[in-house]
CSV table of N, CA and C in Angstrom, one decimal:
chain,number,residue,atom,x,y,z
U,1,UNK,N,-25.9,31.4,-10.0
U,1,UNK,CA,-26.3,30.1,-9.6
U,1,UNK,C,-27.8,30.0,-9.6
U,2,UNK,N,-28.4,29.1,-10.5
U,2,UNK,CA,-30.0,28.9,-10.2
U,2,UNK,C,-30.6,28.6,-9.0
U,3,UNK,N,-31.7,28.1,-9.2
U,3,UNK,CA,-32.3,27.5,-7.8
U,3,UNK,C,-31.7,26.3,-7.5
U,4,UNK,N,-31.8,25.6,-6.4
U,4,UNK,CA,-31.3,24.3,-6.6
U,4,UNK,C,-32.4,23.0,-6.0
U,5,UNK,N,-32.4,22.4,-6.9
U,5,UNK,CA,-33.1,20.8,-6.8
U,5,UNK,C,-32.6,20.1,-5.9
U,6,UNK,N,-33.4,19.3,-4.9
U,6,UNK,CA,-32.8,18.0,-3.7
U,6,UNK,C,-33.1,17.0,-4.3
U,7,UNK,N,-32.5,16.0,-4.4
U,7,UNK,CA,-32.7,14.4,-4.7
U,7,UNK,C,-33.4,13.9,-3.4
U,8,UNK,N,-34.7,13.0,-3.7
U,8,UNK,CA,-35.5,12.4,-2.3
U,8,UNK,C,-34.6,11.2,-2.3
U,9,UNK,N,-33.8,10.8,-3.5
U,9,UNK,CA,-33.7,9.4,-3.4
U,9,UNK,C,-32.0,9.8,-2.8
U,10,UNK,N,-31.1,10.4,-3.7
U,10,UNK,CA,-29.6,10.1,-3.0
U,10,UNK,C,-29.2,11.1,-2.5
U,11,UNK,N,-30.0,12.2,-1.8
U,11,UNK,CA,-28.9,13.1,-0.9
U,11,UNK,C,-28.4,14.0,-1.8
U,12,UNK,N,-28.6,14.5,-2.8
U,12,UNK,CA,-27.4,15.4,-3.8
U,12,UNK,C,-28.4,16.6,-4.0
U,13,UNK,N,-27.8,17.5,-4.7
U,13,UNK,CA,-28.8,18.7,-4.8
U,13,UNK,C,-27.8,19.1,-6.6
U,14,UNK,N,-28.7,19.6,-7.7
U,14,UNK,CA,-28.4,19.6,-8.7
U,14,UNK,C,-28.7,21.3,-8.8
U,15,UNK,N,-28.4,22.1,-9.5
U,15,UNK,CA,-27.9,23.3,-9.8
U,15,UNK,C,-27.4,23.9,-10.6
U,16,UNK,N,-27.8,24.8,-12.1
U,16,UNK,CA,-26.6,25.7,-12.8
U,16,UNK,C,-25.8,26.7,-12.3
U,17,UNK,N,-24.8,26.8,-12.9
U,17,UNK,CA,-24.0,27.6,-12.6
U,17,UNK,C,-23.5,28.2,-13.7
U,18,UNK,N,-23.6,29.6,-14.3
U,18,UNK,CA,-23.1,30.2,-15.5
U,18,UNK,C,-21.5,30.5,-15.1
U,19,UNK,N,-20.6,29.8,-16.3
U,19,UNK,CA,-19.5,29.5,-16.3
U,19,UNK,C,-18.9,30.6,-17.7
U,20,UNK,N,-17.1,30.8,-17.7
U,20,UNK,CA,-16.6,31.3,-18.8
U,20,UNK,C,-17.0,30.7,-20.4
U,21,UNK,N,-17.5,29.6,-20.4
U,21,UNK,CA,-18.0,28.9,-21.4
U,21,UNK,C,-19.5,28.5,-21.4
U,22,UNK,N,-20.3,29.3,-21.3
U,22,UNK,CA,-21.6,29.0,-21.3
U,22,UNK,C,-22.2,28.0,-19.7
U,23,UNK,N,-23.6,27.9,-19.6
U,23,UNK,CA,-24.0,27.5,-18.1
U,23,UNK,C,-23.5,26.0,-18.3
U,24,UNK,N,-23.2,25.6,-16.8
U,24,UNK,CA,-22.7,23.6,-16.6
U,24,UNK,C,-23.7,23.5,-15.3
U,25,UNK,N,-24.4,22.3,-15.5
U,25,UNK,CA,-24.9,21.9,-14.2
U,25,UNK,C,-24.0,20.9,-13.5
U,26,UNK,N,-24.0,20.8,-12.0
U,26,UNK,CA,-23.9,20.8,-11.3
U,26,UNK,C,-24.8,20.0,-10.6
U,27,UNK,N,-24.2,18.4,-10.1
U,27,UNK,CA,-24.4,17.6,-9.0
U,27,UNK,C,-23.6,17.4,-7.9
U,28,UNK,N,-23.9,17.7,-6.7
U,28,UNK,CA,-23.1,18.1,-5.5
U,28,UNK,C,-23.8,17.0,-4.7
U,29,UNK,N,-22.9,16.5,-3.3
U,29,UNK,CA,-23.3,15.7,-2.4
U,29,UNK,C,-23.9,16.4,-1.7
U,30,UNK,N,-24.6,16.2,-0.8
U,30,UNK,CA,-25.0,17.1,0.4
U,30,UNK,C,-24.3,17.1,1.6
U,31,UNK,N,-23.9,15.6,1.8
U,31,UNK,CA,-23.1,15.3,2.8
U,31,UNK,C,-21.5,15.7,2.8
U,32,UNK,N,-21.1,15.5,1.7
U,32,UNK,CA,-19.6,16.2,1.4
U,32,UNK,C,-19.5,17.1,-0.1
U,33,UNK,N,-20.0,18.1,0.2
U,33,UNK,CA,-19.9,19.5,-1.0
U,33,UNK,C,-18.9,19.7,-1.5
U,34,UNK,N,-17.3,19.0,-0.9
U,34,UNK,CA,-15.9,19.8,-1.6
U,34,UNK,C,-15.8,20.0,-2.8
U,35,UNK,N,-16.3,18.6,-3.9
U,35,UNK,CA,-16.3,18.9,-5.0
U,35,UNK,C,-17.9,18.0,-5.6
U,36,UNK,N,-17.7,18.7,-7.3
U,36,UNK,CA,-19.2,18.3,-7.3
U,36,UNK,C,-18.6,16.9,-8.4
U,37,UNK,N,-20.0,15.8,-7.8
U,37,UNK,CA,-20.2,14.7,-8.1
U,37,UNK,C,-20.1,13.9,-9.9
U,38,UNK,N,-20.9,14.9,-10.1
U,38,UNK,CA,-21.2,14.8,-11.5
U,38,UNK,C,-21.6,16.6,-12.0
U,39,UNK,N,-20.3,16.2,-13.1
U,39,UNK,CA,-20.9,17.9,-14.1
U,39,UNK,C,-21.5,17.4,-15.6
U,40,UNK,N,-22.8,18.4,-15.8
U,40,UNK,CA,-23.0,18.0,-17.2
U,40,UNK,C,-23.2,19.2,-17.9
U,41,UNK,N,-23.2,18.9,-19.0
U,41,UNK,CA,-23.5,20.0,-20.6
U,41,UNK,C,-24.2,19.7,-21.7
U,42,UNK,N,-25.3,19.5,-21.2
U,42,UNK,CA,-26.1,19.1,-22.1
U,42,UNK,C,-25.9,19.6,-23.7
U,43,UNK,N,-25.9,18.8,-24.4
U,43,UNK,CA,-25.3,19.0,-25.7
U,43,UNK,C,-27.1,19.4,-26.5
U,44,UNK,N,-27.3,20.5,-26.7
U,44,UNK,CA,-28.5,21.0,-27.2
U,44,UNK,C,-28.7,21.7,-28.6
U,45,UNK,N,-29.2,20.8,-29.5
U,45,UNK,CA,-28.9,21.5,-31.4
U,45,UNK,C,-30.0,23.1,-31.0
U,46,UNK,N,-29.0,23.8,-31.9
U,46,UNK,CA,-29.5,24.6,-32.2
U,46,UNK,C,-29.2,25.6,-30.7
U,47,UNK,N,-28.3,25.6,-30.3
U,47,UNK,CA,-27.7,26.6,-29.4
U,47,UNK,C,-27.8,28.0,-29.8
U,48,UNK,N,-27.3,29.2,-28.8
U,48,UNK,CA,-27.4,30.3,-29.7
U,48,UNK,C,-26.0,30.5,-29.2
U,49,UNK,N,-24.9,29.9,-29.3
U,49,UNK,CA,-23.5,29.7,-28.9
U,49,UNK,C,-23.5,28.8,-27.9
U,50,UNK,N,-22.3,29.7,-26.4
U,50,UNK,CA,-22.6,28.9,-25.6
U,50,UNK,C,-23.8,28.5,-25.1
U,51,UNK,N,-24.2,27.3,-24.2
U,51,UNK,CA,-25.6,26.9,-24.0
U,51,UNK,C,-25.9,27.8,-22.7
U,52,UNK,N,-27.0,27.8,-22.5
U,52,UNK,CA,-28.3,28.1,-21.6
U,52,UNK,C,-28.8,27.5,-21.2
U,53,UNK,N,-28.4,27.1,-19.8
U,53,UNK,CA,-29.7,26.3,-19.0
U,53,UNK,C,-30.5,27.0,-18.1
U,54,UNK,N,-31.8,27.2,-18.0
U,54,UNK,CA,-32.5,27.7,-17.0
U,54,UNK,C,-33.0,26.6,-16.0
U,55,UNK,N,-33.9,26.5,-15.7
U,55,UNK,CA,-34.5,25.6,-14.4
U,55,UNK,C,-33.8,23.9,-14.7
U,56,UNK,N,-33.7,23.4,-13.4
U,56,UNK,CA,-33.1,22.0,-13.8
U,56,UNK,C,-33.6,21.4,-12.3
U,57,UNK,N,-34.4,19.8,-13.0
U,57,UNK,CA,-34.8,19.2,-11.6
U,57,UNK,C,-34.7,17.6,-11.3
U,58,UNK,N,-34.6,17.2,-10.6
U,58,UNK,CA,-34.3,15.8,-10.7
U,58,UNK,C,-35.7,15.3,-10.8
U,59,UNK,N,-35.8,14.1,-11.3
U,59,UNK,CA,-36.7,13.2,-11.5
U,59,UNK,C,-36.8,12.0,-10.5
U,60,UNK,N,-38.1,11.4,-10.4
U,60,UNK,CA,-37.9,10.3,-9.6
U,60,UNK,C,-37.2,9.4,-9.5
U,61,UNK,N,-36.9,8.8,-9.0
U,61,UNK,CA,-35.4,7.8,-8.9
U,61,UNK,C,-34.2,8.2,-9.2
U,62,UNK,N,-34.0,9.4,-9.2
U,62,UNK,CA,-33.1,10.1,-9.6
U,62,UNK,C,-32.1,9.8,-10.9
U,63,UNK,N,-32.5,9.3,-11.8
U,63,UNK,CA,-32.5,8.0,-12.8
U,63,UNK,C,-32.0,9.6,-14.4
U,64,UNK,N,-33.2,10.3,-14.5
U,64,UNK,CA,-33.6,11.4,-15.5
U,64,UNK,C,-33.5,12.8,-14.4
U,65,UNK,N,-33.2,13.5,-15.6
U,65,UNK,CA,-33.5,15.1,-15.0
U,65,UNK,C,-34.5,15.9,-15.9
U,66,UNK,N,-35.0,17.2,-16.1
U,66,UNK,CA,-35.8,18.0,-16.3
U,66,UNK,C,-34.9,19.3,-16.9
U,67,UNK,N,-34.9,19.8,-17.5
U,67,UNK,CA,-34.4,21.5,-17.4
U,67,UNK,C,-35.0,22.1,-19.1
U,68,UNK,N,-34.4,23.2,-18.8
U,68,UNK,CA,-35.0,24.5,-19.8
U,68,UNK,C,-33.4,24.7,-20.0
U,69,UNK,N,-33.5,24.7,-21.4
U,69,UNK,CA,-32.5,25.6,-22.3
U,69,UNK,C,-32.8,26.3,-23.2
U,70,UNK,N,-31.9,27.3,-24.1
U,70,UNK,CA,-32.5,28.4,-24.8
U,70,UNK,C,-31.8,27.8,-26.4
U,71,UNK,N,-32.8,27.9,-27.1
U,71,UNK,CA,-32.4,27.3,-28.7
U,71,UNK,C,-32.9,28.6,-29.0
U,72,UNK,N,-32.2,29.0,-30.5
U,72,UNK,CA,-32.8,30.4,-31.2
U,72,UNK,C,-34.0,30.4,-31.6
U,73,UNK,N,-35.5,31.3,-30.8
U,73,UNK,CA,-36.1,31.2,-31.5
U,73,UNK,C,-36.8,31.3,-33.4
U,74,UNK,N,-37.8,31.9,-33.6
U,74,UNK,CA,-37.8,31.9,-34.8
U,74,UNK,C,-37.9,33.6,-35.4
U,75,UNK,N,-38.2,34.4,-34.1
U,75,UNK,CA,-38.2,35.8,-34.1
U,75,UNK,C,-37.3,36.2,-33.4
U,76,UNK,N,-35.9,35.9,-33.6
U,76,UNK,CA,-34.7,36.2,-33.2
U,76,UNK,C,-34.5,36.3,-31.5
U,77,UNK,N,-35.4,35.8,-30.9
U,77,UNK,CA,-35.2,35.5,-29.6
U,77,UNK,C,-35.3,34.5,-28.9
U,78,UNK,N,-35.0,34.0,-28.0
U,78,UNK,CA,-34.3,32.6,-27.4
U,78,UNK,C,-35.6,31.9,-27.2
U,79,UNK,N,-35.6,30.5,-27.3
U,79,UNK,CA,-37.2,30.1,-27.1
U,79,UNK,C,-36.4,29.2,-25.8
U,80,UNK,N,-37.3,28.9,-24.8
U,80,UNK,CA,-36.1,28.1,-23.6
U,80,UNK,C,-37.6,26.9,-23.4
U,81,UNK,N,-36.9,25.9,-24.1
U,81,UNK,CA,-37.8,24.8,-24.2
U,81,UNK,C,-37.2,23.7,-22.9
U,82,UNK,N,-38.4,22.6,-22.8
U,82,UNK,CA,-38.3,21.9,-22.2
U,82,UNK,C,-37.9,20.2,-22.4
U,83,UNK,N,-36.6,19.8,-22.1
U,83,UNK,CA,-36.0,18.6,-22.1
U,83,UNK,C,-36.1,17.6,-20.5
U,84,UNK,N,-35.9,16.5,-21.4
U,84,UNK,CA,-35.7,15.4,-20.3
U,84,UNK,C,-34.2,14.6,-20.6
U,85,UNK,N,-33.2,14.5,-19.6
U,85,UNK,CA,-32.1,13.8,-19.7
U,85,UNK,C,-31.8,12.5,-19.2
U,86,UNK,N,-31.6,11.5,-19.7
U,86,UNK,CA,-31.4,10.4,-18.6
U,86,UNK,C,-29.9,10.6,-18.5
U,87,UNK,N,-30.0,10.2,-17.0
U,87,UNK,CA,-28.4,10.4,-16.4
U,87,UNK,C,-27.1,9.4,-16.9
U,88,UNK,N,-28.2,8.0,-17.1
U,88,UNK,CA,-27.2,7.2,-17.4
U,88,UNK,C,-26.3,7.0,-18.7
U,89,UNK,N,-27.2,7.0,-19.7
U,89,UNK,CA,-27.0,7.3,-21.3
U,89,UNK,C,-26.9,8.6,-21.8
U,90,UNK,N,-27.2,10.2,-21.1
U,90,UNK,CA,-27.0,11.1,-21.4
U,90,UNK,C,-28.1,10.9,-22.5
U,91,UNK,N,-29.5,10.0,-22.9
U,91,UNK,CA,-29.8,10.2,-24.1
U,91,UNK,C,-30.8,12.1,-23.5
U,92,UNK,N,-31.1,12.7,-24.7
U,92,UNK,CA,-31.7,13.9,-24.7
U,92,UNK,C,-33.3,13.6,-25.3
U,93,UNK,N,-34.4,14.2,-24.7
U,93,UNK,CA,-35.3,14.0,-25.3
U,93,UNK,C,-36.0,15.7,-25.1
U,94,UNK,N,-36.5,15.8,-26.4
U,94,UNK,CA,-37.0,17.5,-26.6
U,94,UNK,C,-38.5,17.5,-26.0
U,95,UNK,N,-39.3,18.0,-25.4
U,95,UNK,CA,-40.7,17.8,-24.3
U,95,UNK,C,-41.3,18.8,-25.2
U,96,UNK,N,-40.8,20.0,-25.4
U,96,UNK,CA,-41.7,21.3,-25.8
U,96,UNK,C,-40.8,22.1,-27.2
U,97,UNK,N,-42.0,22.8,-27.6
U,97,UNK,CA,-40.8,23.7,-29.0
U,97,UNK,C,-41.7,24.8,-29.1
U,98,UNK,N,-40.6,26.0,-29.4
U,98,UNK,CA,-40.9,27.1,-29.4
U,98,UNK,C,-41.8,27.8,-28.4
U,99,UNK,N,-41.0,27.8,-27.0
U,99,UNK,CA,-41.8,28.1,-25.9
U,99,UNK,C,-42.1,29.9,-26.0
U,100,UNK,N,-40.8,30.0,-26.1
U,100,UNK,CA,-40.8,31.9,-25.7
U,100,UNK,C,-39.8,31.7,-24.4
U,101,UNK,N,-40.2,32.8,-23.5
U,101,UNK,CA,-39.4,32.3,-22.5
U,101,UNK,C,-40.3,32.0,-21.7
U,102,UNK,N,-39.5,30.7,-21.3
U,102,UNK,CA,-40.6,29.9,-20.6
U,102,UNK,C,-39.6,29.8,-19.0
U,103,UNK,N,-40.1,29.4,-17.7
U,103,UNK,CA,-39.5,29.5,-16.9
U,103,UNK,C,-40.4,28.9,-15.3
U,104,UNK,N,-40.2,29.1,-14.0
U,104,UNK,CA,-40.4,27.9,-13.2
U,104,UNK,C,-41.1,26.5,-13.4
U,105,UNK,N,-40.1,25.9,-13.7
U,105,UNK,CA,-40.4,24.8,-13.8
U,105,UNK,C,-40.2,23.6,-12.8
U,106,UNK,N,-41.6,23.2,-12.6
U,106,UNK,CA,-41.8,22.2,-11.4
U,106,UNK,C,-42.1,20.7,-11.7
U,107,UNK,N,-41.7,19.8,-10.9
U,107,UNK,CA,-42.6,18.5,-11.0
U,107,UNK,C,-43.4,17.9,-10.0
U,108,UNK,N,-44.5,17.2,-11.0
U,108,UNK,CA,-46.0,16.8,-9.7
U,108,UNK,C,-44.8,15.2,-9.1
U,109,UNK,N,-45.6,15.4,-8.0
U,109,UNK,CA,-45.0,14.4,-6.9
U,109,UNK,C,-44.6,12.8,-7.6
U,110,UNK,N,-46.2,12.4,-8.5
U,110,UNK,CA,-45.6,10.9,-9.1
U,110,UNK,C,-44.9,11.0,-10.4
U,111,UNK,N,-44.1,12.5,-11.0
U,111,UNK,CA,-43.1,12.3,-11.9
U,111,UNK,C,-43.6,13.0,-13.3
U,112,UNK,N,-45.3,12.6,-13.5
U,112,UNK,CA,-46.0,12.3,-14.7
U,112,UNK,C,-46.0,13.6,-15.7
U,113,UNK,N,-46.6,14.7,-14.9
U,113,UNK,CA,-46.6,16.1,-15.1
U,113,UNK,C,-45.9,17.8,-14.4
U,114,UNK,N,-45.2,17.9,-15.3
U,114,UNK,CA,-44.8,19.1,-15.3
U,114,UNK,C,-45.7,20.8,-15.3
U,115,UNK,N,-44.9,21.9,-14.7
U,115,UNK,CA,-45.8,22.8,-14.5
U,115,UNK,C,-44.6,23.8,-14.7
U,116,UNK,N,-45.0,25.1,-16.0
U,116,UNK,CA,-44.3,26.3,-16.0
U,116,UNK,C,-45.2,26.7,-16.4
U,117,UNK,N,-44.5,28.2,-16.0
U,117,UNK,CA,-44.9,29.8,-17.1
U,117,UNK,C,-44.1,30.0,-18.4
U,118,UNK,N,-45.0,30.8,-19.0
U,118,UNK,CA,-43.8,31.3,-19.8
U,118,UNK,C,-44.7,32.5,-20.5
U,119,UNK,N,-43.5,33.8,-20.8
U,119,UNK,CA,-44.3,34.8,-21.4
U,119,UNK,C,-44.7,34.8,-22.8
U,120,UNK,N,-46.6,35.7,-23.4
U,120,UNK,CA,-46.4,35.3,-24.3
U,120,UNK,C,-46.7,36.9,-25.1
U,121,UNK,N,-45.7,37.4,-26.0
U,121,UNK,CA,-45.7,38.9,-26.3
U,121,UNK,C,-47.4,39.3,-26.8
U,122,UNK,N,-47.7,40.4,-26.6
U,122,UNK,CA,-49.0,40.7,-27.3
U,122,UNK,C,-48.3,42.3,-27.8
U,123,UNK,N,-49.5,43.0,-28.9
U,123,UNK,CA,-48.9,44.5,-29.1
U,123,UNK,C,-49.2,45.0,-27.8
U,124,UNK,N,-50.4,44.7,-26.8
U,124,UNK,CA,-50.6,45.6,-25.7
U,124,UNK,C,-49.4,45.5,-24.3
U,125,UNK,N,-48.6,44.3,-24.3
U,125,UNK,CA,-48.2,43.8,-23.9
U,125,UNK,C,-47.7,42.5,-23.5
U,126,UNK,N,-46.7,41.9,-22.7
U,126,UNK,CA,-47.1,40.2,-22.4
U,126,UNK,C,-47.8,40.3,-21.2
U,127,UNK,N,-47.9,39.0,-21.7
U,127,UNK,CA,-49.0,38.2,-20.9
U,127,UNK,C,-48.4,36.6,-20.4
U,128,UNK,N,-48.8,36.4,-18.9
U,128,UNK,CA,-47.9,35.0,-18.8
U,128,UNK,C,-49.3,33.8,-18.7
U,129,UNK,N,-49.1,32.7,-19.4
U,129,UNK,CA,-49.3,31.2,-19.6
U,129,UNK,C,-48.7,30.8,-18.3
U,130,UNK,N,-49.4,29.7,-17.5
U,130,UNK,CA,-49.3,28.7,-16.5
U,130,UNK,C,-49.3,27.7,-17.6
U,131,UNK,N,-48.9,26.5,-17.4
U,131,UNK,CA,-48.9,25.4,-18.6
U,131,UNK,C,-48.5,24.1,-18.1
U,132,UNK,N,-49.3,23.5,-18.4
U,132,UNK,CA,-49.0,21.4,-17.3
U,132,UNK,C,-48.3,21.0,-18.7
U,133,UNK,N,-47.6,20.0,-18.7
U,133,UNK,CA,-46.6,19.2,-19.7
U,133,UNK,C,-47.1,17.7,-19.2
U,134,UNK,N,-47.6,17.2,-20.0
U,134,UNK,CA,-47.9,15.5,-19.8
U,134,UNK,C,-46.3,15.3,-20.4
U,135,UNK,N,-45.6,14.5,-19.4
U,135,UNK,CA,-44.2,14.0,-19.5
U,135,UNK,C,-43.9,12.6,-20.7
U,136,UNK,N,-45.1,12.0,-20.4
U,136,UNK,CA,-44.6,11.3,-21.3
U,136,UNK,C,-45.7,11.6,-23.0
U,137,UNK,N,-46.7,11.9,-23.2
U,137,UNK,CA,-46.8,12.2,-24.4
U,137,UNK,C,-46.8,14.1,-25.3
U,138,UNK,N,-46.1,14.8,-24.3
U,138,UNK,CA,-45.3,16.1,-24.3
U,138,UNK,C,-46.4,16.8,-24.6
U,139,UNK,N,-47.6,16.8,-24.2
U,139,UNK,CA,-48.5,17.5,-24.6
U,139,UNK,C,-48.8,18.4,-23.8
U,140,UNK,N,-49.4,19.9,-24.0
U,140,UNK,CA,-49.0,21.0,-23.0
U,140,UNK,C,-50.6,21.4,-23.2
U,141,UNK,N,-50.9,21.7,-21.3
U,141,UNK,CA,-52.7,22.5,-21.7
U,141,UNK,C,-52.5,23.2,-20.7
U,142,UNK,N,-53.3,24.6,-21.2
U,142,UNK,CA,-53.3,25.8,-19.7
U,142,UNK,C,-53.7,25.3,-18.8
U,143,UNK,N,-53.3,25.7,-17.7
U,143,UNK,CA,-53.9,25.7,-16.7
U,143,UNK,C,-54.3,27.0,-16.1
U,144,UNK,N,-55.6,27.1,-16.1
U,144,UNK,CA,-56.8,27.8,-15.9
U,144,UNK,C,-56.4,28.8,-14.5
U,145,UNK,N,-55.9,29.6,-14.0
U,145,UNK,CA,-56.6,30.4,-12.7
U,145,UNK,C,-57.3,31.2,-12.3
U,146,UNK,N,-58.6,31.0,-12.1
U,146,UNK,CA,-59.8,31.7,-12.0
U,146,UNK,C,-59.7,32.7,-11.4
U,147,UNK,N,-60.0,34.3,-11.7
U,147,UNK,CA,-59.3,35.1,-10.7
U,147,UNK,C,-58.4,36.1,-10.8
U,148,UNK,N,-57.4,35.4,-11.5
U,148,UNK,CA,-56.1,35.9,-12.4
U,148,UNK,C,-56.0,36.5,-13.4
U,149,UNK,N,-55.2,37.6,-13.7
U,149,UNK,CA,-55.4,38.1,-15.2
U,149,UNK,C,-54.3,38.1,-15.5
């Protein structure tokens, strides 16, 4: 089971869960947990079989979600890029490509910008990227920490 996301707006907490058939997220009540509310599977081209979800977060108004899945990368290893899903339409929108593995992924309080890592191989070794995602025109820029190697 991943980390799990709280909804500020309806009380629910969202969550993967690696299943016999590849990862399913998971929307649960808070108030009555017996069963979960809404399950999804995001349908993601270019799978490398079953799907892969890593981080998953609710969005403001609880309207859209956020997550990382793994599409094959181009050097035979998984790139886990960043999508946005609306709940209602299930439509899919692609944010990032050819991440590497990319991973915590957070959102700023008014919705706008996103914040992960992701590793990037070198011959000496990897090295990890902090990285902001402008949400709505998917554009990605380091973020700097002074100090840090």
């Amino acid at each position: 089971v991943s980390r799990v996301s709280v909804s500020t707006e309806s009380n629910t907490m969202l969550f993967v869960s690696t299943e016999d058939h590849g990862d399913v997220m998971y929307i649960y009540s808070i108030e009555n947990p017996s069963s979960p509310r809404v399950v999804l599977k995001p349908n993601i081209e270019v799978e490398p079989g079953d799907p892969i979800y890593g981080d998953s977060i609710f969005m403001s108004g609880d309207e859209s979600i956020l997550f990382t899945a793994a599409t094959q990368g181009a050097s035979s290893y998984y790139d886990y890029d960043i999508y946005k899903m609306n709940m209602h339409s299930q439509k899919i929108d692609k944010l990032t490509n050819s991440n590497g593995y990319a991973y915590g992924l957070q959102l700023s309080r008014d919705g706008k910008t996103a914040i992960f890592m992701r590793d990037v191989p070198h011959w000496y070794g990897d090295r990890t990227e902090v990285l902001l995602l402008d949400i709505k025109t998917h554009r990605l820029k380091p973020f700097i920490i002074s100090g840090l190697q």
